[in-house]
């Protein structure tokens, strides 16, 4: 059972870090989750007994997380997140509808950290197909901490969100200047409609005299057409090195004859890409470095 494996993983990493009193409290709560009321109380009180410091997982523990659940990246998780997720996995219920009702009641009364924990835990929770509506609500939130919990380092949107909600999440990430390279499965769910939305948004920004992250061209690149070439030419002439590199990467990935001609006109950019020093990942990381 995946849920049992997730519970064993979380309990093991917590047991290795919690003081004796904190571990005893957690084990008592897990053993006593006979009622919904007991679950809510334990979920609320967890930070008081397990603390809020980062888990600081080892490379081996992070690798184990990936093996348990592809895309599961708890590198930035805290003690309270792990303990609360463990409690979520043990929440008493009889049916999937019962479980969804518990999550809904929890979210309706939760504080910001509790809601963020709920969204970060989505890829581990049972009945994942029933949480699509909740994930879509997280994408629409105005709270950055909650949006990051569902959008960044979280495989749930990639695995379960329908295309329209996925595209809205990406566009909102760009609008709110969130790092696209931390969205799991970014290169697997690009689509022509999303590329058009991003190009339209780029035009709006440029018309207002503003810039946007060069990461957007990572998602336009697989759908590059002659229609988008003026935009790529604009990037090639930009004073921003990352924009120029994004344009060169988009051209290299294209089979269009015009793409090859533009690269011929800018050999220095082609050389900077083909030596492997520049990738979409490096462009994304540098774009948010300052």
PDB file of C-alpha atoms in Angstrom:
ATOM      1  CA  UNK A   1       0.000   0.000   0.000  1.00  0.00           C
ATOM      2  CA  UNK A   2       1.551   3.365  -0.985  1.00  0.00           C
ATOM      3  CA  UNK A   3      -0.019   5.092   2.017  1.00  0.00           C
ATOM      4  CA  UNK A   4       1.673   2.674   4.415  1.00  0.00           C
ATOM      5  CA  UNK A   5       5.016   3.229   2.676  1.00  0.00           C
ATOM      6  CA  UNK A   6       4.600   6.998   2.928  1.00  0.00           C
ATOM      7  CA  UNK A   7       3.729   6.712   6.623  1.00  0.00           C
ATOM      8  CA  UNK A   8       6.760   4.529   7.316  1.00  0.00           C
ATOM      9  CA  UNK A   9       9.012   6.977   5.491  1.00  0.00           C
ATOM     10  CA  UNK A  10       7.716  10.031   7.356  1.00  0.00           C
ATOM     11  CA  UNK A  11       7.764   8.333  10.740  1.00  0.00           C
ATOM     12  CA  UNK A  12      11.330   7.116  10.186  1.00  0.00           C
ATOM     13  CA  UNK A  13      12.713  10.534   9.299  1.00  0.00           C
ATOM     14  CA  UNK A  14      10.823  12.154  12.175  1.00  0.00           C
ATOM     15  CA  UNK A  15      11.978   9.532  14.675  1.00  0.00           C
ATOM     16  CA  UNK A  16      15.578  10.244  13.676  1.00  0.00           C
ATOM     17  CA  UNK A  17      15.159  13.941  14.472  1.00  0.00           C
ATOM     18  CA  UNK A  18      12.579  14.366  17.219  1.00  0.00           C
ATOM     19  CA  UNK A  19      13.516  14.496  20.893  1.00  0.00           C
ATOM     20  CA  UNK A  20      12.116  11.674  23.010  1.00  0.00           C
ATOM     21  CA  UNK A  21       9.165  13.721  24.287  1.00  0.00           C
ATOM     22  CA  UNK A  22       8.185  14.917  20.820  1.00  0.00           C
ATOM     23  CA  UNK A  23       8.322  11.427  19.353  1.00  0.00           C
ATOM     24  CA  UNK A  24       6.291  10.031  22.252  1.00  0.00           C
ATOM     25  CA  UNK A  25       3.614  12.696  21.700  1.00  0.00           C
ATOM     26  CA  UNK A  26       3.427  11.923  17.976  1.00  0.00           C
ATOM     27  CA  UNK A  27       3.206   8.177  18.502  1.00  0.00           C
ATOM     28  CA  UNK A  28       0.458   8.652  21.099  1.00  0.00           C
ATOM     29  CA  UNK A  29      -1.529  10.835  18.694  1.00  0.00           C
ATOM     30  CA  UNK A  30      -1.174   8.348  15.850  1.00  0.00           C
ATOM     31  CA  UNK A  31      -2.317   5.540  18.117  1.00  0.00           C
ATOM     32  CA  UNK A  32      -5.279   7.560  19.377  1.00  0.00           C
ATOM     33  CA  UNK A  33      -6.778   8.887  16.141  1.00  0.00           C
ATOM     34  CA  UNK A  34     -10.091   7.146  16.725  1.00  0.00           C
ATOM     35  CA  UNK A  35     -12.246  10.160  16.037  1.00  0.00           C
ATOM     36  CA  UNK A  36     -12.346  13.129  13.712  1.00  0.00           C
ATOM     37  CA  UNK A  37     -12.097  15.443  16.719  1.00  0.00           C
ATOM     38  CA  UNK A  38      -8.883  13.751  17.856  1.00  0.00           C
ATOM     39  CA  UNK A  39      -7.430  14.207  14.372  1.00  0.00           C
ATOM     40  CA  UNK A  40      -8.209  17.938  14.204  1.00  0.00           C
ATOM     41  CA  UNK A  41      -6.770  18.479  17.696  1.00  0.00           C
ATOM     42  CA  UNK A  42      -3.548  16.610  16.925  1.00  0.00           C
ATOM     43  CA  UNK A  43      -3.175  18.390  13.565  1.00  0.00           C
ATOM     44  CA  UNK A  44      -3.545  21.760  15.279  1.00  0.00           C
ATOM     45  CA  UNK A  45      -1.171  21.007  18.170  1.00  0.00           C
ATOM     46  CA  UNK A  46       1.594  19.298  16.162  1.00  0.00           C
ATOM     47  CA  UNK A  47       3.972  22.310  15.876  1.00  0.00           C
ATOM     48  CA  UNK A  48       3.959  22.738  19.663  1.00  0.00           C
ATOM     49  CA  UNK A  49       5.350  19.229  20.166  1.00  0.00           C
ATOM     50  CA  UNK A  50       7.435  18.517  17.059  1.00  0.00           C
ATOM     51  CA  UNK A  51       8.719  22.021  16.257  1.00  0.00           C
ATOM     52  CA  UNK A  52       8.969  23.969  13.041  1.00  0.00           C
ATOM     53  CA  UNK A  53      12.606  23.566  12.065  1.00  0.00           C
ATOM     54  CA  UNK A  54      13.517  22.212   8.607  1.00  0.00           C
ATOM     55  CA  UNK A  55      13.906  18.461   8.273  1.00  0.00           C
ATOM     56  CA  UNK A  56      17.272  18.933   6.531  1.00  0.00           C
ATOM     57  CA  UNK A  57      16.984  15.586   4.785  1.00  0.00           C
ATOM     58  CA  UNK A  58      20.056  13.716   3.586  1.00  0.00           C
ATOM     59  CA  UNK A  59      20.659  12.944  -0.091  1.00  0.00           C
ATOM     60  CA  UNK A  60      19.744   9.311   0.592  1.00  0.00           C
ATOM     61  CA  UNK A  61      16.456  10.318   2.250  1.00  0.00           C
ATOM     62  CA  UNK A  62      15.568  12.585  -0.679  1.00  0.00           C
ATOM     63  CA  UNK A  63      16.362   9.786  -3.115  1.00  0.00           C
ATOM     64  CA  UNK A  64      14.127   7.453  -1.131  1.00  0.00           C
ATOM     65  CA  UNK A  65      11.323  10.016  -1.367  1.00  0.00           C
ATOM     66  CA  UNK A  66      11.662  10.033  -5.149  1.00  0.00           C
ATOM     67  CA  UNK A  67      11.558   6.258  -5.257  1.00  0.00           C
ATOM     68  CA  UNK A  68       8.430   6.131  -3.103  1.00  0.00           C
ATOM     69  CA  UNK A  69       6.547   8.739  -5.087  1.00  0.00           C
ATOM     70  CA  UNK A  70       8.025  10.122  -8.334  1.00  0.00           C
ATOM     71  CA  UNK A  71       8.171  13.889  -8.021  1.00  0.00           C
ATOM     72  CA  UNK A  72       7.898  13.899  -4.220  1.00  0.00           C
ATOM     73  CA  UNK A  73      10.445  16.533  -3.161  1.00  0.00           C
ATOM     74  CA  UNK A  74      10.346  17.206   0.607  1.00  0.00           C
ATOM     75  CA  UNK A  75      13.719  18.997   0.576  1.00  0.00           C
ATOM     76  CA  UNK A  76      12.220  22.169   2.051  1.00  0.00           C
ATOM     77  CA  UNK A  77       9.751  20.472   4.414  1.00  0.00           C
ATOM     78  CA  UNK A  78       9.721  21.201   8.133  1.00  0.00           C
ATOM     79  CA  UNK A  79       9.130  18.928  11.120  1.00  0.00           C
ATOM     80  CA  UNK A  80       5.549  20.139  11.489  1.00  0.00           C
ATOM     81  CA  UNK A  81       4.814  19.520   7.790  1.00  0.00           C
ATOM     82  CA  UNK A  82       6.039  15.946   8.024  1.00  0.00           C
ATOM     83  CA  UNK A  83       4.127  15.288  11.255  1.00  0.00           C
ATOM     84  CA  UNK A  84       0.918  16.862   9.955  1.00  0.00           C
ATOM     85  CA  UNK A  85       1.173  14.917   6.694  1.00  0.00           C
ATOM     86  CA  UNK A  86       1.574  11.742   8.719  1.00  0.00           C
ATOM     87  CA  UNK A  87      -1.591  12.661  10.625  1.00  0.00           C
ATOM     88  CA  UNK A  88      -3.398  13.352   7.329  1.00  0.00           C
ATOM     89  CA  UNK A  89      -2.473   9.869   6.145  1.00  0.00           C
ATOM     90  CA  UNK A  90      -3.968   8.414   9.349  1.00  0.00           C
ATOM     91  CA  UNK A  91      -7.142  10.560   9.436  1.00  0.00           C
ATOM     92  CA  UNK A  92     -10.030   8.270  10.508  1.00  0.00           C
ATOM     93  CA  UNK A  93     -12.590   7.690   7.749  1.00  0.00           C
ATOM     94  CA  UNK A  94     -14.670   4.998   6.086  1.00  0.00           C
ATOM     95  CA  UNK A  95     -15.084   6.141   2.485  1.00  0.00           C
ATOM     96  CA  UNK A  96     -13.391   8.489   0.002  1.00  0.00           C
ATOM     97  CA  UNK A  97     -16.301  10.908   0.512  1.00  0.00           C
ATOM     98  CA  UNK A  98     -15.655  10.858   4.269  1.00  0.00           C
ATOM     99  CA  UNK A  99     -12.000  11.653   3.676  1.00  0.00           C
ATOM    100  CA  UNK A 100     -12.791  14.546   1.329  1.00  0.00           C
ATOM    101  CA  UNK A 101     -15.234  15.938   3.895  1.00  0.00           C
ATOM    102  CA  UNK A 102     -12.514  15.829   6.582  1.00  0.00           C
ATOM    103  CA  UNK A 103     -10.102  17.702   4.321  1.00  0.00           C
ATOM    104  CA  UNK A 104     -12.764  20.287   3.488  1.00  0.00           C
ATOM    105  CA  UNK A 105     -13.572  20.919   7.147  1.00  0.00           C
ATOM    106  CA  UNK A 106      -9.876  21.118   7.938  1.00  0.00           C
ATOM    107  CA  UNK A 107      -9.221  23.631   5.167  1.00  0.00           C
ATOM    108  CA  UNK A 108     -12.184  25.803   6.136  1.00  0.00           C
ATOM    109  CA  UNK A 109     -10.771  26.422   9.638  1.00  0.00           C
ATOM    110  CA  UNK A 110      -7.037  26.118   8.965  1.00  0.00           C
ATOM    111  CA  UNK A 111      -4.431  28.849   9.260  1.00  0.00           C
ATOM    112  CA  UNK A 112      -2.014  29.658   6.460  1.00  0.00           C
ATOM    113  CA  UNK A 113       0.635  27.088   7.437  1.00  0.00           C
ATOM    114  CA  UNK A 114      -1.952  24.362   7.879  1.00  0.00           C
ATOM    115  CA  UNK A 115      -3.473  25.010   4.448  1.00  0.00           C
ATOM    116  CA  UNK A 116      -0.014  25.056   2.843  1.00  0.00           C
ATOM    117  CA  UNK A 117       0.779  21.721   4.472  1.00  0.00           C
ATOM    118  CA  UNK A 118      -2.442  20.247   3.133  1.00  0.00           C
ATOM    119  CA  UNK A 119      -1.585  21.277  -0.436  1.00  0.00           C
ATOM    120  CA  UNK A 120       2.023  20.089  -0.201  1.00  0.00           C
ATOM    121  CA  UNK A 121       0.744  16.717   1.034  1.00  0.00           C
ATOM    122  CA  UNK A 122      -1.664  16.170  -1.881  1.00  0.00           C
ATOM    123  CA  UNK A 123       0.591  13.786  -3.862  1.00  0.00           C
ATOM    124  CA  UNK A 124       0.753  11.430  -0.871  1.00  0.00           C
ATOM    125  CA  UNK A 125      -2.889  11.449   0.188  1.00  0.00           C
ATOM    126  CA  UNK A 126      -5.252   8.547  -0.559  1.00  0.00           C
ATOM    127  CA  UNK A 127      -7.892   8.845  -3.313  1.00  0.00           C
ATOM    128  CA  UNK A 128      -5.752  11.371  -5.276  1.00  0.00           C
ATOM    129  CA  UNK A 129      -8.303  11.695  -8.080  1.00  0.00           C
ATOM    130  CA  UNK A 130     -10.778  13.204  -5.603  1.00  0.00           C
ATOM    131  CA  UNK A 131      -8.493  16.138  -4.752  1.00  0.00           C
ATOM    132  CA  UNK A 132      -8.491  17.811  -8.184  1.00  0.00           C
ATOM    133  CA  UNK A 133     -11.004  20.469  -7.158  1.00  0.00           C
ATOM    134  CA  UNK A 134      -8.972  21.309  -4.060  1.00  0.00           C
ATOM    135  CA  UNK A 135      -5.754  21.584  -6.084  1.00  0.00           C
ATOM    136  CA  UNK A 136      -7.494  23.868  -8.598  1.00  0.00           C
ATOM    137  CA  UNK A 137      -8.635  26.070  -5.719  1.00  0.00           C
ATOM    138  CA  UNK A 138      -5.040  26.260  -4.507  1.00  0.00           C
ATOM    139  CA  UNK A 139      -3.960  27.439  -7.947  1.00  0.00           C
ATOM    140  CA  UNK A 140      -6.496  30.297  -7.759  1.00  0.00           C
ATOM    141  CA  UNK A 141      -5.401  31.507  -4.315  1.00  0.00           C
ATOM    142  CA  UNK A 142      -3.917  34.960  -3.765  1.00  0.00           C
ATOM    143  CA  UNK A 143      -1.701  33.657  -0.936  1.00  0.00           C
ATOM    144  CA  UNK A 144       1.819  33.041  -2.240  1.00  0.00           C
ATOM    145  CA  UNK A 145       2.673  30.457   0.435  1.00  0.00           C
ATOM    146  CA  UNK A 146      -0.340  28.373  -0.514  1.00  0.00           C
ATOM    147  CA  UNK A 147       0.218  28.774  -4.257  1.00  0.00           C
ATOM    148  CA  UNK A 148       3.834  27.686  -3.865  1.00  0.00           C
ATOM    149  CA  UNK A 149       2.760  24.646  -1.835  1.00  0.00           C
ATOM    150  CA  UNK A 150       0.603  23.328  -4.648  1.00  0.00           C
ATOM    151  CA  UNK A 151       2.582  24.586  -7.653  1.00  0.00           C
ATOM    152  CA  UNK A 152       6.264  24.192  -6.744  1.00  0.00           C
ATOM    153  CA  UNK A 153       8.111  20.931  -6.099  1.00  0.00           C
ATOM    154  CA  UNK A 154       4.777  19.134  -6.076  1.00  0.00           C
ATOM    155  CA  UNK A 155       3.923  16.377  -8.599  1.00  0.00           C
ATOM    156  CA  UNK A 156       0.159  16.519  -7.981  1.00  0.00           C
ATOM    157  CA  UNK A 157      -0.637  19.264 -10.575  1.00  0.00           C
ATOM    158  CA  UNK A 158       1.382  17.466 -13.249  1.00  0.00           C
ATOM    159  CA  UNK A 159      -0.296  14.142 -12.523  1.00  0.00           C
ATOM    160  CA  UNK A 160      -3.913  15.196 -12.014  1.00  0.00           C
ATOM    161  CA  UNK A 161      -4.808  18.756 -13.036  1.00  0.00           C
ATOM    162  CA  UNK A 162      -6.750  19.034 -16.316  1.00  0.00           C
ATOM    163  CA  UNK A 163      -5.063  21.060 -19.035  1.00  0.00           C
ATOM    164  CA  UNK A 164      -7.061  24.237 -18.440  1.00  0.00           C
ATOM    165  CA  UNK A 165      -6.203  24.330 -14.727  1.00  0.00           C
ATOM    166  CA  UNK A 166      -2.579  23.391 -15.469  1.00  0.00           C
ATOM    167  CA  UNK A 167      -2.289  26.277 -17.951  1.00  0.00           C
ATOM    168  CA  UNK A 168      -3.850  28.678 -15.437  1.00  0.00           C
ATOM    169  CA  UNK A 169      -1.295  27.577 -12.846  1.00  0.00           C
ATOM    170  CA  UNK A 170       1.634  28.212 -15.185  1.00  0.00           C
ATOM    171  CA  UNK A 171       0.317  31.616 -16.265  1.00  0.00           C
ATOM    172  CA  UNK A 172      -0.284  32.612 -12.652  1.00  0.00           C
ATOM    173  CA  UNK A 173       3.238  31.486 -11.720  1.00  0.00           C
ATOM    174  CA  UNK A 174       4.620  33.764 -14.433  1.00  0.00           C
ATOM    175  CA  UNK A 175       2.337  36.626 -13.367  1.00  0.00           C
ATOM    176  CA  UNK A 176       3.432  36.263  -9.719  1.00  0.00           C
ATOM    177  CA  UNK A 177       7.120  35.820 -10.607  1.00  0.00           C
ATOM    178  CA  UNK A 178       7.344  32.287  -9.233  1.00  0.00           C
ATOM    179  CA  UNK A 179      10.193  30.032 -10.496  1.00  0.00           C
ATOM    180  CA  UNK A 180       8.884  27.847 -13.316  1.00  0.00           C
ATOM    181  CA  UNK A 181      11.865  25.491 -13.137  1.00  0.00           C
ATOM    182  CA  UNK A 182      10.581  24.323  -9.736  1.00  0.00           C
ATOM    183  CA  UNK A 183       7.281  23.130 -11.237  1.00  0.00           C
ATOM    184  CA  UNK A 184       7.396  19.358 -11.550  1.00  0.00           C
ATOM    185  CA  UNK A 185       6.870  17.970 -15.054  1.00  0.00           C
ATOM    186  CA  UNK A 186       7.079  21.338 -16.777  1.00  0.00           C
ATOM    187  CA  UNK A 187       8.488  19.856 -19.984  1.00  0.00           C
ATOM    188  CA  UNK A 188       5.913  17.066 -20.145  1.00  0.00           C
ATOM    189  CA  UNK A 189       2.779  19.207 -20.153  1.00  0.00           C
ATOM    190  CA  UNK A 190       3.624  22.025 -22.568  1.00  0.00           C
ATOM    191  CA  UNK A 191       0.874  22.619 -25.108  1.00  0.00           C
ATOM    192  CA  UNK A 192       0.056  24.974 -27.965  1.00  0.00           C
ATOM    193  CA  UNK A 193      -2.682  26.804 -26.062  1.00  0.00           C
ATOM    194  CA  UNK A 194      -0.313  27.516 -23.172  1.00  0.00           C
ATOM    195  CA  UNK A 195       2.382  28.730 -25.578  1.00  0.00           C
ATOM    196  CA  UNK A 196      -0.081  31.183 -27.137  1.00  0.00           C
ATOM    197  CA  UNK A 197      -1.198  32.409 -23.696  1.00  0.00           C
ATOM    198  CA  UNK A 198       2.398  33.063 -22.673  1.00  0.00           C
ATOM    199  CA  UNK A 199       3.257  34.878 -25.901  1.00  0.00           C
ATOM    200  CA  UNK A 200       0.153  37.051 -25.518  1.00  0.00           C
ATOM    201  CA  UNK A 201       1.193  37.850 -21.950  1.00  0.00           C
ATOM    202  CA  UNK A 202       4.724  38.696 -23.124  1.00  0.00           C
ATOM    203  CA  UNK A 203       3.256  41.155 -25.626  1.00  0.00           C
ATOM    204  CA  UNK A 204       1.203  42.793 -22.855  1.00  0.00           C
ATOM    205  CA  UNK A 205       4.299  43.167 -20.677  1.00  0.00           C
ATOM    206  CA  UNK A 206       6.403  44.565 -23.477  1.00  0.00           C
ATOM    207  CA  UNK A 207       3.660  47.020 -24.498  1.00  0.00           C
ATOM    208  CA  UNK A 208       3.664  48.311 -20.919  1.00  0.00           C
ATOM    209  CA  UNK A 209       7.443  48.674 -20.959  1.00  0.00           C
ATOM    210  CA  UNK A 210       7.943  45.735 -18.610  1.00  0.00           C
ATOM    211  CA  UNK A 211       9.889  42.485 -18.752  1.00  0.00           C
ATOM    212  CA  UNK A 212       9.047  38.903 -17.780  1.00  0.00           C
ATOM    213  CA  UNK A 213      10.977  35.793 -16.910  1.00  0.00           C
ATOM    214  CA  UNK A 214      12.865  34.227 -19.846  1.00  0.00           C
ATOM    215  CA  UNK A 215      11.594  30.867 -18.578  1.00  0.00           C
ATOM    216  CA  UNK A 216       8.349  31.374 -20.508  1.00  0.00           C
ATOM    217  CA  UNK A 217      10.184  30.607 -23.765  1.00  0.00           C
ATOM    218  CA  UNK A 218      10.918  27.124 -22.466  1.00  0.00           C
ATOM    219  CA  UNK A 219       7.214  26.427 -22.897  1.00  0.00           C
ATOM    220  CA  UNK A 220       6.894  28.287 -26.202  1.00  0.00           C
ATOM    221  CA  UNK A 221       9.901  26.566 -27.755  1.00  0.00           C
ATOM    222  CA  UNK A 222       8.200  23.194 -28.504  1.00  0.00           C
ATOM    223  CA  UNK A 223       5.437  25.074 -30.356  1.00  0.00           C
ATOM    224  CA  UNK A 224       7.607  27.605 -32.159  1.00  0.00           C
ATOM    225  CA  UNK A 225       6.137  28.736 -35.489  1.00  0.00           C
ATOM    226  CA  UNK A 226       6.877  31.531 -37.933  1.00  0.00           C
ATOM    227  CA  UNK A 227       4.230  33.531 -36.048  1.00  0.00           C
ATOM    228  CA  UNK A 228       6.527  33.703 -33.006  1.00  0.00           C
ATOM    229  CA  UNK A 229       9.774  34.481 -34.857  1.00  0.00           C
ATOM    230  CA  UNK A 230       9.543  38.284 -34.408  1.00  0.00           C
ATOM    231  CA  UNK A 231       9.422  37.656 -30.659  1.00  0.00           C
ATOM    232  CA  UNK A 232      12.501  35.436 -30.820  1.00  0.00           C
ATOM    233  CA  UNK A 233      14.317  38.045 -32.902  1.00  0.00           C
ATOM    234  CA  UNK A 234      13.458  40.653 -30.279  1.00  0.00           C
ATOM    235  CA  UNK A 235      14.966  38.439 -27.572  1.00  0.00           C
ATOM    236  CA  UNK A 236      18.147  37.913 -29.589  1.00  0.00           C
ATOM    237  CA  UNK A 237      18.644  41.678 -29.665  1.00  0.00           C
ATOM    238  CA  UNK A 238      17.912  42.097 -25.958  1.00  0.00           C
ATOM    239  CA  UNK A 239      20.497  43.526 -23.570  1.00  0.00           C
ATOM    240  CA  UNK A 240      19.499  40.781 -21.126  1.00  0.00           C
ATOM    241  CA  UNK A 241      21.831  37.779 -21.477  1.00  0.00           C
ATOM    242  CA  UNK A 242      19.248  35.298 -20.195  1.00  0.00           C
ATOM    243  CA  UNK A 243      16.693  36.453 -22.762  1.00  0.00           C
ATOM    244  CA  UNK A 244      19.262  36.003 -25.536  1.00  0.00           C
ATOM    245  CA  UNK A 245      20.111  32.532 -24.266  1.00  0.00           C
ATOM    246  CA  UNK A 246      16.416  31.627 -24.115  1.00  0.00           C
ATOM    247  CA  UNK A 247      16.004  32.714 -27.725  1.00  0.00           C
ATOM    248  CA  UNK A 248      19.018  30.673 -28.812  1.00  0.00           C
ATOM    249  CA  UNK A 249      17.743  27.574 -26.994  1.00  0.00           C
ATOM    250  CA  UNK A 250      14.318  27.954 -28.622  1.00  0.00           C
ATOM    251  CA  UNK A 251      15.925  28.219 -32.051  1.00  0.00           C
ATOM    252  CA  UNK A 252      18.184  25.209 -31.517  1.00  0.00           C
ATOM    253  CA  UNK A 253      15.181  23.118 -30.536  1.00  0.00           C
ATOM    254  CA  UNK A 254      13.264  24.166 -33.666  1.00  0.00           C
ATOM    255  CA  UNK A 255      13.260  22.470 -37.072  1.00  0.00           C
ATOM    256  CA  UNK A 256      12.157  25.643 -38.880  1.00  0.00           C
ATOM    257  CA  UNK A 257      14.574  26.816 -41.633  1.00  0.00           C
ATOM    258  CA  UNK A 258      14.187  30.373 -40.318  1.00  0.00           C
ATOM    259  CA  UNK A 259      15.400  29.215 -36.909  1.00  0.00           C
ATOM    260  CA  UNK A 260      18.610  27.856 -38.455  1.00  0.00           C
ATOM    261  CA  UNK A 261      19.074  31.089 -40.397  1.00  0.00           C
ATOM    262  CA  UNK A 262      18.703  33.213 -37.257  1.00  0.00           C
ATOM    263  CA  UNK A 263      21.239  31.062 -35.465  1.00  0.00           C
ATOM    264  CA  UNK A 264      23.626  31.489 -38.410  1.00  0.00           C
ATOM    265  CA  UNK A 265      23.303  35.247 -37.959  1.00  0.00           C
ATOM    266  CA  UNK A 266      24.164  34.943 -34.247  1.00  0.00           C
ATOM    267  CA  UNK A 267      26.984  32.347 -34.095  1.00  0.00           C
ATOM    268  CA  UNK A 268      28.140  33.555 -30.678  1.00  0.00           C
ATOM    269  CA  UNK A 269      24.779  32.594 -29.168  1.00  0.00           C
ATOM    270  CA  UNK A 270      24.779  29.193 -30.854  1.00  0.00           C
ATOM    271  CA  UNK A 271      28.260  28.483 -29.484  1.00  0.00           C
ATOM    272  CA  UNK A 272      27.220  29.461 -25.956  1.00  0.00           C
ATOM    273  CA  UNK A 273      24.381  26.952 -26.077  1.00  0.00           C
ATOM    274  CA  UNK A 274      25.987  24.010 -27.812  1.00  0.00           C
ATOM    275  CA  UNK A 275      28.862  23.828 -25.309  1.00  0.00           C
ATOM    276  CA  UNK A 276      26.320  22.705 -22.705  1.00  0.00           C
ATOM    277  CA  UNK A 277      26.922  25.640 -20.364  1.00  0.00           C
ATOM    278  CA  UNK A 278      23.409  26.981 -20.841  1.00  0.00           C
ATOM    279  CA  UNK A 279      20.198  25.020 -20.287  1.00  0.00           C
ATOM    280  CA  UNK A 280      16.592  25.908 -19.472  1.00  0.00           C
ATOM    281  CA  UNK A 281      17.334  24.910 -15.885  1.00  0.00           C
ATOM    282  CA  UNK A 282      20.338  27.233 -15.620  1.00  0.00           C
ATOM    283  CA  UNK A 283      18.362  30.093 -17.180  1.00  0.00           C
ATOM    284  CA  UNK A 284      15.604  29.582 -14.630  1.00  0.00           C
ATOM    285  CA  UNK A 285      17.953  29.393 -11.661  1.00  0.00           C
ATOM    286  CA  UNK A 286      19.838  32.537 -12.731  1.00  0.00           C
ATOM    287  CA  UNK A 287      16.613  34.434 -13.424  1.00  0.00           C
ATOM    288  CA  UNK A 288      15.657  34.218  -9.738  1.00  0.00           C
ATOM    289  CA  UNK A 289      19.171  34.388  -8.292  1.00  0.00           C
ATOM    290  CA  UNK A 290      19.033  38.084  -7.406  1.00  0.00           C
TER     291      UNK A 290
END
